[in-house]
Amino acid sequence: MDATTAMYVAQGIHGLAYGMVLFLVASGLTLIFGMMGILNVAHTAFFMLSAYFCYQVVAWTGSFWLALLMAPIATAIVGVLVERFLLRRIHALGLLFELTLTIGVMFVIMEAVKVFWGTENLPLPVPLLLEGLVQIGGMEYPVYRLFIIGLSLAVLGFLAFILYKTRMGMVVRAAVSDADMVNALGINVPRLFMFVFGVGTWLAGLAGVAIAPILTVFPGLADQMGMDAFIVVIVGGFGSLGGALMVAIISGLLSSYGVQFVSQLAPVLMFIFMAVVLAIKPTGFFGEREG
Amino acid sequence: MNRRVKGIVWGVILVILALYPWLFGIYFTNVIVTCAIFALFAVSYNLLLGYTGLFSFGHAMFFGAGGYATALALTHIEGCPLLVALLFGFLGAVALALLLSPIVARLAHSAFAMLHLAFSMLMYTLALKLRGITGGEDGIGGFPIPPFRIPGVVSVDMTDPLNFYYFAMAVLGGSLWVAWFLTKTPFGQIIVSVRDNAKRVDYMGFKVPQTKAIIYTLSCGFAGIAGSIYAMFQDLISAASFGIAQSFAPIVMTMVGGVISFFGPIWGAVIFAVIEELTTRYTERVQLVEGLILIIVILFFPGGFIHLAAIVKGKWLGFIRGQWFGSIKGKWFGKQ
């Protein structure tokens, strides 16, 4: 394989890894939106919070694997508390109030991490097992990025299994299409909402831990990922997991190849893509209803 | 309140504002100009959110467009008069709004909000990248502020903060009055009905997308005026005025002040100016305080400061709390 092809493949792997992390964040966002109709502005703040939790767990125990387990769970607990004690109380008032409440939650989380961890970049080493490069078919790949792709695929498979093969998944899908009706059938929809919000923030948390060793942990982490994640959800169609996956991968590849070919335009490629899609189909690729 | 009491209240407010620079000194005069700029910005936003039910994440783009248009006019046009520069700011924002309105007028709710986020990020990136025109990260600064001149009558030096205070307050106050008047016209009634039930408005023969486009353009024009005054006031406009924080500011001010009323966002701007003044003395984390206040307000007084004031007043007048929740419930993106 010659050098040019190798470069294309390497860029492709980079893009794919970023796209998969993006999908982890966006899947939580789209799940929450599809279910509760809330655009969770604080979602990427949870993503960043988890990266900080990860840093803290590694600082205490030195184990990345423990952090991978604990940090998303801790984030999900914060998410569940926010849903139970803040969002649920004003659910009846309408979406605007829920949405602006999540803006408030975002402000608080973004500033709270600065109070606890300061504003500087906190480096996080890649775990020993995943360091270095691996040779496949005469080419070298960074192991950690392959691990991210594998982890995201595993989560995607698990999520698809839960949603489409279990009774609980059936209930969730039913609630996505008509929450009132499901409530009338005797299912505790508020508890379901809390659960889905928890899972959504857990997914964001997982993405936060996965990205932390690559980008280091810093307060701007949420901004970097946030915009892309929102765009993925909108373009893919609100509440659509498949759409989110497709657009996340397109987005990842666009950003990695975009830097290579049209570096001046790279930052705006995604926005142009989004504007074009929405101008033609306001519901996004797979969206059935307008958000 | 009857007419006479209202007249007296407004008279007192006008007198206080006229004497303000002498009462509180130049530092607090600058604080109140900033506050008034954001009050107009938030009111222009509330024309969309509170009146028409359009939620946008990117209103800063029009603020920035107004600021950049004014800054560019003052930098490049030799001897550009003050009011023409202001007009450039207004027209810059209106032009951007007209460009976007065919796309966004058909959208509602989250798609509308997010498309604005995307476009404002696009503008932000352009402002950073097109260094030749926008000056990149540094923005445009140090342009001359021309005097306010009516040929043969008067010429007032605008680099004097005191004169600029009166000029800015007159422009901002005038814009606020026009916006208020707009909401009292039949057109103002139509936009409220679009918020409450767009389908019925359509059946009655009004054109919903066109109505949205008109109020959208006007609202953006007001934001442009706010941005234009801001650019002249700071003698600087930078890419940060397209940023996401700048877009969140009017949302938060509107919600804390009260989305239910025309005057809510003005109260919001005042409240945030006070919070900023008080908290920056003790901590750098102003946003933490703002976030907490936003959460508390939405949990307990979803109608904002206006709502709180009515509850306090209701203690005397026997106002029922439930009425307020009834009047807010479901009006902004609730279940139809």
XYZ file of C-alpha atoms in Angstrom:
627
model
C 0.000 0.000 0.000
C 1.485 3.349 -0.949
C 1.804 6.385 1.279
C -1.187 8.306 -0.106
C -3.634 5.471 0.503
C -2.177 4.971 3.955
C -2.799 8.625 4.723
C -6.395 8.414 3.530
C -7.017 5.335 5.646
C -5.416 6.927 8.706
C -7.558 10.049 8.281
C -10.567 7.780 7.859
C -9.805 6.015 11.155
C -9.432 9.373 12.899
C -12.727 10.557 11.485
C -14.457 7.327 12.354
C -13.213 7.419 15.955
C -14.391 11.010 16.366
C -17.678 10.173 14.672
C -18.289 7.294 17.055
C -17.648 9.431 20.142
C -19.966 11.993 18.616
C -22.544 9.272 18.189
C -22.280 8.322 21.880
C -23.046 11.918 22.889
C -25.709 12.382 20.231
C -27.461 9.084 20.969
C -28.103 10.161 24.549
C -29.327 13.525 23.348
C -31.630 12.077 20.712
C -32.979 9.465 23.139
C -33.886 12.165 25.660
C -35.371 14.347 22.944
C -37.390 11.564 21.352
C -38.744 10.473 24.698
C -39.344 13.686 26.585
C -39.313 16.289 23.843
C -36.619 18.216 25.728
C -33.651 19.658 23.949
C -31.183 19.014 26.751
C -28.806 21.960 26.447
C -26.876 20.704 29.473
C -26.056 17.430 27.726
C -22.510 18.355 26.784
C -21.976 19.791 30.249
C -22.653 16.269 31.539
C -20.186 15.011 28.945
C -17.538 17.334 30.323
C -18.446 16.596 33.946
C -17.798 12.930 33.301
C -14.343 13.690 31.881
C -13.571 15.505 35.147
C -14.946 12.608 37.199
C -12.709 10.321 35.156
C -9.686 12.497 35.906
C -10.551 12.426 39.609
C -10.982 8.650 39.754
C -7.667 8.152 37.913
C -6.004 10.593 40.304
C -7.300 8.654 43.307
C -6.932 5.054 42.155
C -4.683 5.215 39.092
C -6.996 2.904 37.187
C -8.495 4.024 33.876
C -10.758 0.975 33.735
C -12.322 1.783 37.083
C -12.855 5.352 35.827
C -14.496 4.020 32.672
C -16.959 2.196 34.899
C -17.486 4.741 37.660
C -17.425 8.166 35.992
C -20.398 7.584 33.634
C -22.403 6.121 36.514
C -21.653 9.137 38.713
C -22.677 11.397 35.827
C -25.887 9.441 35.337
C -26.685 9.873 39.043
C -26.322 13.651 38.679
C -28.530 13.468 35.579
C -31.223 11.475 37.365
C -31.214 13.951 40.254
C -31.622 16.850 37.815
C -34.553 15.107 36.144
C -36.252 14.060 39.363
C -35.935 17.278 41.332
C -35.817 19.983 38.664
C -37.273 18.956 35.306
C -40.167 16.871 36.586
C -41.526 19.720 38.667
C -42.068 21.963 35.659
C -42.883 19.335 33.051
C -46.511 20.459 32.868
C -45.555 24.041 32.011
C -44.272 23.223 28.550
C -41.006 22.757 26.738
C -39.674 26.307 26.903
C -39.345 26.169 30.664
C -37.682 22.770 30.635
C -35.276 23.906 27.938
C -34.270 27.096 29.714
C -33.923 25.159 32.955
C -31.315 22.964 31.268
C -29.509 26.169 30.246
C -29.342 27.034 33.949
C -28.061 23.533 34.765
C -25.415 23.925 32.060
C -24.228 27.256 33.509
C -23.981 25.741 36.981
C -22.065 22.615 35.866
C -19.683 24.570 33.622
C -18.795 26.944 36.444
C -18.789 24.314 39.179
C -16.030 22.311 37.460
C -13.937 25.487 37.337
C -14.471 25.962 41.065
C -13.453 22.384 41.902
C -10.769 21.619 39.308
C -9.523 25.013 38.161
C -9.338 26.204 34.568
C -6.092 24.626 33.332
C -5.754 21.569 31.066
C -5.558 18.356 33.060
C -3.637 15.671 31.150
C -4.882 12.096 31.345
C -2.562 9.300 30.156
C -3.825 6.643 27.765
C -3.977 3.364 29.723
C -0.922 1.131 29.217
C -2.860 -1.653 27.556
C -4.107 0.676 24.815
C -0.923 2.600 24.173
C 1.007 2.555 20.944
C 0.175 1.302 17.491
C -1.035 -1.962 16.084
C -0.217 -3.424 12.674
C -3.063 -4.676 10.532
C -2.472 -5.557 6.904
C 0.848 -3.749 6.751
C -0.576 -0.536 8.244
C -0.273 0.988 11.672
C -3.251 2.154 13.655
C -3.316 3.864 17.066
C -4.803 1.261 19.403
C -6.752 3.726 21.498
C -8.785 4.999 18.545
C -9.631 1.466 17.514
C -10.689 0.854 21.118
C -13.021 3.860 20.970
C -14.608 2.554 17.775
C -15.011 -0.892 19.316
C -16.464 0.482 22.555
C -18.994 2.634 20.677
C -20.038 -0.280 18.484
C -20.529 -2.439 21.581
C -22.671 0.253 23.199
C -24.625 0.704 19.981
C -25.282 -3.056 19.805
C -26.323 -3.162 23.463
C -28.623 -0.171 22.993
C -30.211 -1.667 19.888
C -30.723 -4.945 21.736
C -32.434 -3.233 24.679
C -34.604 -1.042 22.463
C -35.728 -3.634 19.951
C -35.553 -6.998 21.718
C -36.712 -6.418 25.294
C -40.034 -5.523 26.836
C -38.593 -2.386 28.413
C -37.298 -1.238 25.039
C -40.741 -1.762 23.609
C -42.240 0.427 26.301
C -39.628 3.124 25.651
C -40.337 3.084 21.916
C -44.060 3.253 22.592
C -43.522 6.215 24.918
C -41.476 7.962 22.236
C -44.424 7.867 19.876
C -47.145 8.640 22.458
C -46.247 9.164 26.121
C -49.821 9.958 27.222
C -51.190 6.729 25.829
C -48.472 4.675 27.501
C -49.250 6.450 30.754
C -52.911 5.577 30.348
C -51.955 1.900 29.922
C -50.728 1.895 33.504
C -47.004 2.291 32.963
C -45.210 4.718 35.235
C -44.112 7.193 32.577
C -42.437 9.710 34.924
C -40.195 6.909 36.204
C -39.499 5.880 32.610
C -38.509 9.477 31.832
C -36.134 9.467 34.769
C -34.622 6.202 33.582
C -34.184 7.422 30.005
C -32.635 10.672 31.212
C -30.232 8.619 33.323
C -29.279 6.403 30.355
C -28.845 9.477 28.151
C -26.476 11.158 30.573
C -24.681 7.833 31.089
C -24.008 7.702 27.346
C -22.703 11.274 27.411
C -20.554 10.302 30.388
C -19.112 7.307 28.558
C -18.183 9.534 25.632
C -16.580 11.994 28.056
C -14.338 9.290 29.508
C -13.486 7.941 26.055
C -12.409 11.342 24.728
C -10.540 12.494 27.861
C -7.142 10.838 27.118
C -7.137 12.232 23.550
C -8.157 15.841 24.161
C -7.131 16.196 27.843
C -9.637 17.530 30.380
C -10.425 21.246 30.252
C -13.461 23.547 30.658
C -13.792 24.157 26.900
C -14.364 20.457 26.261
C -18.132 20.891 26.164
C -18.050 23.638 23.539
C -15.862 21.626 21.234
C -18.135 18.624 21.218
C -21.456 20.285 21.959
C -22.123 22.039 18.695
C -21.297 18.951 16.641
C -23.511 16.742 18.789
C -26.484 19.086 18.418
C -26.001 19.262 14.676
C -25.870 15.473 14.461
C -29.162 15.173 16.316
C -30.924 17.776 14.194
C -29.644 16.597 10.839
C -30.220 12.953 11.707
C -33.762 13.714 12.780
C -34.914 14.271 16.343
C -35.341 11.013 18.210
C -33.806 8.829 15.504
C -30.890 6.612 16.612
C -30.093 5.371 13.120
C -30.060 8.924 11.802
C -27.742 9.981 14.601
C -25.328 7.145 13.802
C -25.262 7.951 10.105
C -24.791 11.688 10.519
C -22.237 11.247 13.318
C -20.041 9.165 11.017
C -20.526 11.603 8.121
C -19.630 14.431 10.491
C -16.508 12.695 11.750
C -15.312 11.953 8.233
C -16.199 15.465 7.032
C -14.118 17.020 9.779
C -11.064 14.772 9.270
C -11.044 14.866 5.456
C -12.172 18.488 5.490
C -9.050 19.537 7.391
C -6.975 17.698 4.818
C -8.514 19.017 1.616
C -10.179 22.361 2.366
C -8.572 23.395 5.643
C -9.875 26.983 5.382
C -13.467 25.817 5.123
C -13.244 22.873 7.532
C -14.888 24.522 10.568
C -17.981 25.556 8.599
C -18.462 22.405 6.479
C -20.779 20.862 9.073
C -22.899 24.015 9.337
C -23.272 24.221 5.577
C -24.209 20.547 5.452
C -26.824 21.146 8.142
C -28.255 24.247 6.506
C -28.636 22.413 3.200
C -30.333 19.382 4.764
C -32.713 21.454 6.905
C -33.599 23.803 4.062
C -34.724 20.784 2.025
C -36.170 18.616 4.808
C -36.887 20.533 8.034
C -37.287 17.338 10.079
C -33.795 16.049 9.317
C -32.940 12.788 7.537
C -35.035 10.336 9.545
C -37.187 12.650 11.623
C -40.895 12.011 11.492
C -41.995 15.084 13.344
C -40.731 18.609 13.689
C -38.992 19.105 16.981
C -52.904 52.048 37.689
C -54.817 54.770 35.978
C -53.478 57.123 33.333
C -52.383 59.874 35.683
C -50.348 57.559 37.977
C -48.698 56.007 34.935
C -47.836 59.439 33.577
C -46.268 60.452 36.878
C -44.250 57.196 37.112
C -42.872 57.642 33.587
C -42.129 61.300 34.280
C -40.152 60.382 37.393
C -38.222 57.666 35.500
C -37.361 60.152 32.738
C -36.169 62.762 35.232
C -34.025 60.186 37.060
C -32.482 59.006 33.785
C -31.811 62.611 32.740
C -30.081 63.437 36.034
C -28.445 60.009 36.367
C -24.877 60.929 35.251
C -24.748 63.728 37.801
C -26.177 61.604 40.590
C -24.042 58.479 40.205
C -20.905 59.430 38.303
C -19.384 58.235 35.065
C -18.719 54.595 36.044
C -22.354 53.826 36.753
C -23.369 55.803 33.675
C -21.420 53.314 31.571
C -23.023 50.450 33.485
C -26.481 51.726 32.683
C -25.676 52.200 28.973
C -24.581 48.556 28.781
C -27.701 47.579 30.679
C -29.913 49.546 28.270
C -28.199 47.959 25.251
C -28.949 44.522 26.628
C -32.474 45.588 27.545
C -33.187 46.421 23.894
C -31.449 43.220 22.804
C -33.575 41.152 25.208
C -36.797 42.958 24.250
C -36.072 42.347 20.575
C -35.587 38.704 21.474
C -38.830 38.614 23.405
C -40.713 39.867 20.345
C -39.799 36.488 18.878
C -40.037 34.284 21.954
C -42.723 35.804 24.126
C -44.959 37.229 21.418
C -44.517 34.977 18.397
C -43.405 31.790 20.154
C -40.213 31.413 18.138
C -37.282 30.124 20.158
C -33.870 31.031 18.777
C -30.387 30.040 19.930
C -28.651 32.515 17.668
C -30.028 35.992 18.189
C -26.483 37.233 18.819
C -25.863 36.911 15.097
C -28.010 39.997 14.453
C -26.470 41.891 17.350
C -23.065 41.109 15.846
C -24.184 41.936 12.312
C -25.380 45.354 13.485
C -22.137 45.957 15.343
C -19.912 44.897 12.458
C -21.934 46.879 9.903
C -21.549 50.043 11.982
C -17.866 49.406 12.674
C -17.139 48.740 8.990
C -19.040 51.848 7.916
C -17.161 54.045 10.394
C -13.799 52.520 9.451
C -14.100 52.636 5.682
C -16.419 55.521 4.839
C -14.655 58.844 5.207
C -16.703 61.241 7.341
C -19.620 58.860 7.804
C -22.226 60.674 9.933
C -23.327 59.132 13.216
C -26.919 58.430 12.261
C -25.881 56.889 8.939
C -23.583 54.523 10.819
C -26.507 53.618 13.053
C -28.664 53.059 9.977
C -25.962 50.763 8.569
C -26.158 48.702 11.747
C -29.933 48.419 11.492
C -29.821 47.568 7.787
C -27.004 45.061 8.260
C -29.090 43.039 10.689
C -32.237 43.417 8.559
C -30.382 42.253 5.444
C -29.145 39.152 7.269
C -32.669 38.487 8.549
C -34.173 38.860 5.079
C -31.577 36.451 3.747
C -32.486 33.828 6.368
C -36.230 34.345 6.610
C -37.221 32.209 3.575
C -35.563 29.235 5.264
C -36.465 29.805 8.892
C -40.021 31.124 8.564
C -41.241 27.639 7.691
C -39.656 26.089 10.764
C -40.830 25.965 14.341
C -39.588 24.937 17.768
C -36.313 23.039 18.019
C -35.448 23.089 14.318
C -35.830 26.890 14.326
C -33.716 27.154 17.468
C -30.963 24.905 16.254
C -30.753 26.296 12.747
C -30.088 29.672 14.346
C -27.395 28.141 16.472
C -25.777 26.766 13.319
C -26.014 30.042 11.412
C -24.667 32.062 14.321
C -21.739 29.644 14.589
C -21.233 30.071 10.854
C -21.097 33.840 11.318
C -18.751 33.413 14.277
C -16.382 31.271 12.227
C -16.560 33.701 9.307
C -15.778 36.625 11.631
C -12.713 34.728 12.836
C -11.537 33.543 9.427
C -12.126 36.553 7.164
C -9.287 38.501 8.732
C -9.062 41.006 5.905
C -12.577 42.291 6.570
C -13.318 41.525 10.200
C -9.891 41.651 11.808
C -10.102 38.048 13.030
C -9.931 37.541 16.787
C -9.076 41.151 17.527
C -12.209 42.417 15.825
C -12.540 45.969 14.567
C -11.624 48.711 16.986
C -10.358 52.230 17.230
C -12.627 53.616 14.528
C -13.544 57.304 14.800
C -16.846 58.131 16.509
C -18.275 61.057 14.536
C -20.099 63.925 16.250
C -23.867 64.081 16.192
C -24.476 66.821 13.658
C -27.496 68.543 12.217
C -25.959 70.820 9.556
C -26.174 74.477 10.503
C -27.913 73.768 13.794
C -25.837 71.752 16.209
C -22.776 69.517 16.457
C -22.288 67.454 19.597
C -19.033 65.642 20.368
C -19.829 61.950 20.877
C -16.465 60.966 22.350
C -17.614 62.652 25.545
C -19.225 59.837 27.608
C -21.878 62.204 28.928
C -23.075 63.209 25.467
C -22.931 59.623 24.297
C -25.059 58.600 27.278
C -27.891 60.884 26.164
C -27.539 59.831 22.532
C -27.533 56.100 23.397
C -30.437 56.395 25.808
C -32.473 58.365 23.268
C -31.878 55.796 20.519
C -32.416 52.760 22.778
C -35.414 54.289 24.520
C -36.925 55.305 21.188
C -36.425 51.799 19.809
C -38.026 50.309 22.920
C -41.007 52.619 22.475
C -41.402 51.606 18.823
C -41.214 47.935 19.808
C -43.824 48.502 22.505
C -46.078 50.377 20.090
C -45.725 47.526 17.600
C -47.143 45.063 20.098
C -50.213 47.267 20.564
C -51.077 47.403 16.853
C -53.367 44.872 15.123
C -50.204 43.265 13.767
C -49.091 42.760 17.366
C -52.330 40.891 18.006
C -51.736 38.627 15.015
C -48.273 37.564 16.113
C -49.648 36.605 19.531
C -52.314 34.508 17.815
C -49.631 32.849 15.706
C -48.003 31.798 18.951
C -51.240 30.530 20.470
C -52.688 28.756 17.445
C -50.992 29.107 14.086
C -53.470 26.848 12.303
C -56.472 28.964 13.235
C -54.680 32.130 12.159
C -54.074 30.437 8.833
C -57.783 29.555 8.501
C -58.707 33.164 9.206
C -56.815 34.139 6.082
C -53.635 35.592 7.544
C -50.388 34.366 6.037
C -48.487 32.691 8.853
C -44.996 32.330 7.328
C -45.084 35.903 6.023
C -46.221 37.205 9.422
C -43.375 35.326 11.065
C -40.918 36.691 8.526
C -42.018 40.297 9.159
C -41.768 40.155 12.957
C -38.524 38.199 12.608
C -36.996 40.900 10.419
C -38.170 43.691 12.728
C -36.902 41.913 15.818
C -33.525 41.366 14.164
C -33.430 45.034 13.184
C -33.850 46.041 16.835
C -31.068 43.623 17.789
C -28.958 45.282 15.101
C -29.560 48.704 16.629
C -28.486 47.343 20.020
C -25.323 45.912 18.434
C -24.638 49.152 16.586
C -24.833 51.237 19.756
C -22.695 48.640 21.516
C -19.983 48.910 18.843
C -19.969 52.721 19.100
C -20.045 52.599 22.896
C -17.071 50.232 23.195
C -15.355 51.590 20.056
C -14.774 47.882 19.398
C -16.653 44.896 18.006
C -15.193 41.388 18.108
C -16.202 37.888 17.102
C -17.354 37.216 20.676
C -20.514 39.195 19.921
C -21.512 36.345 17.573
C -20.711 33.781 20.256
C -22.989 31.363 22.005
C -22.731 33.184 25.336
C -24.022 36.328 23.639
C -26.983 34.307 22.302
C -27.789 32.886 25.719
C -27.796 36.316 27.372
C -31.180 37.514 26.012
C -32.753 34.087 26.648
C -31.698 34.115 30.275
C -32.649 37.771 30.759
C -36.063 37.191 29.211
C -36.759 34.163 31.369
C -35.585 35.780 34.603
C -37.377 39.045 33.884
C -40.541 37.451 32.608
C -41.419 36.046 29.201
C -45.067 36.908 29.785
C -44.694 40.655 29.557
C -43.181 43.333 27.337
C -41.323 44.826 30.290
C -40.028 41.487 31.595
C -36.817 41.439 29.535
C -36.025 45.012 30.631
C -36.297 43.910 34.242
C -34.149 40.917 33.336
C -31.424 43.146 31.908
C -31.525 45.332 35.033
C -31.404 42.309 37.354
C -28.428 40.844 35.533
C -26.576 44.159 35.543
C -27.073 44.334 39.320
C -25.997 40.701 39.811
C -22.881 41.266 37.746
C -21.996 44.422 39.672
C -22.427 42.676 43.022
C -20.886 39.270 42.309
C -17.766 40.399 40.421
C -16.623 41.995 43.657
C -16.506 38.625 45.392
C -15.982 35.963 42.746
C -15.095 35.343 39.114
C -17.865 32.775 38.784
C -20.671 35.140 37.812
C -22.289 32.516 35.603
C -22.663 30.160 38.546
C -24.807 32.735 40.317
C -26.740 33.498 37.132
C -27.388 29.807 36.504
C -28.649 29.265 40.045
C -30.932 32.288 39.820
C -32.298 31.061 36.482
C -33.052 27.628 37.966
C -34.727 29.078 41.049
C -36.809 31.513 39.007
C -38.063 28.829 36.623
C -38.866 26.408 39.438
C -40.786 28.848 41.585
C -41.809 31.796 39.375
C -41.955 30.593 35.772
C -43.261 34.022 34.794
C -40.061 35.631 36.027
C -39.694 38.848 37.979
C -43.026 40.134 36.655
C -44.619 37.005 38.097
C -42.911 37.475 41.461
C -44.031 41.108 41.592
C -47.601 40.038 40.868
C -47.485 37.411 43.629
C -46.263 40.023 46.086
C -48.962 42.393 44.908
C -51.489 39.548 45.041
C -50.866 39.225 48.776
C -52.654 42.550 49.029
C -55.109 42.201 46.192
C -56.075 38.569 46.720
C -54.465 37.343 43.546
C -54.609 33.580 43.086
C -51.329 31.821 42.323
C -53.010 29.195 40.199
C -54.165 31.811 37.722
C -50.583 32.569 36.856
C -49.709 28.973 36.226
C -52.845 28.696 34.160
C -51.863 31.674 32.058
C -48.384 30.298 31.402
C -49.057 26.576 31.171
C -48.692 25.161 27.710
C -48.462 28.531 26.009
C -44.842 28.141 25.017
C -44.441 24.816 23.228
C -46.787 22.906 25.483
C -49.000 20.111 24.298
C -51.690 21.444 21.975
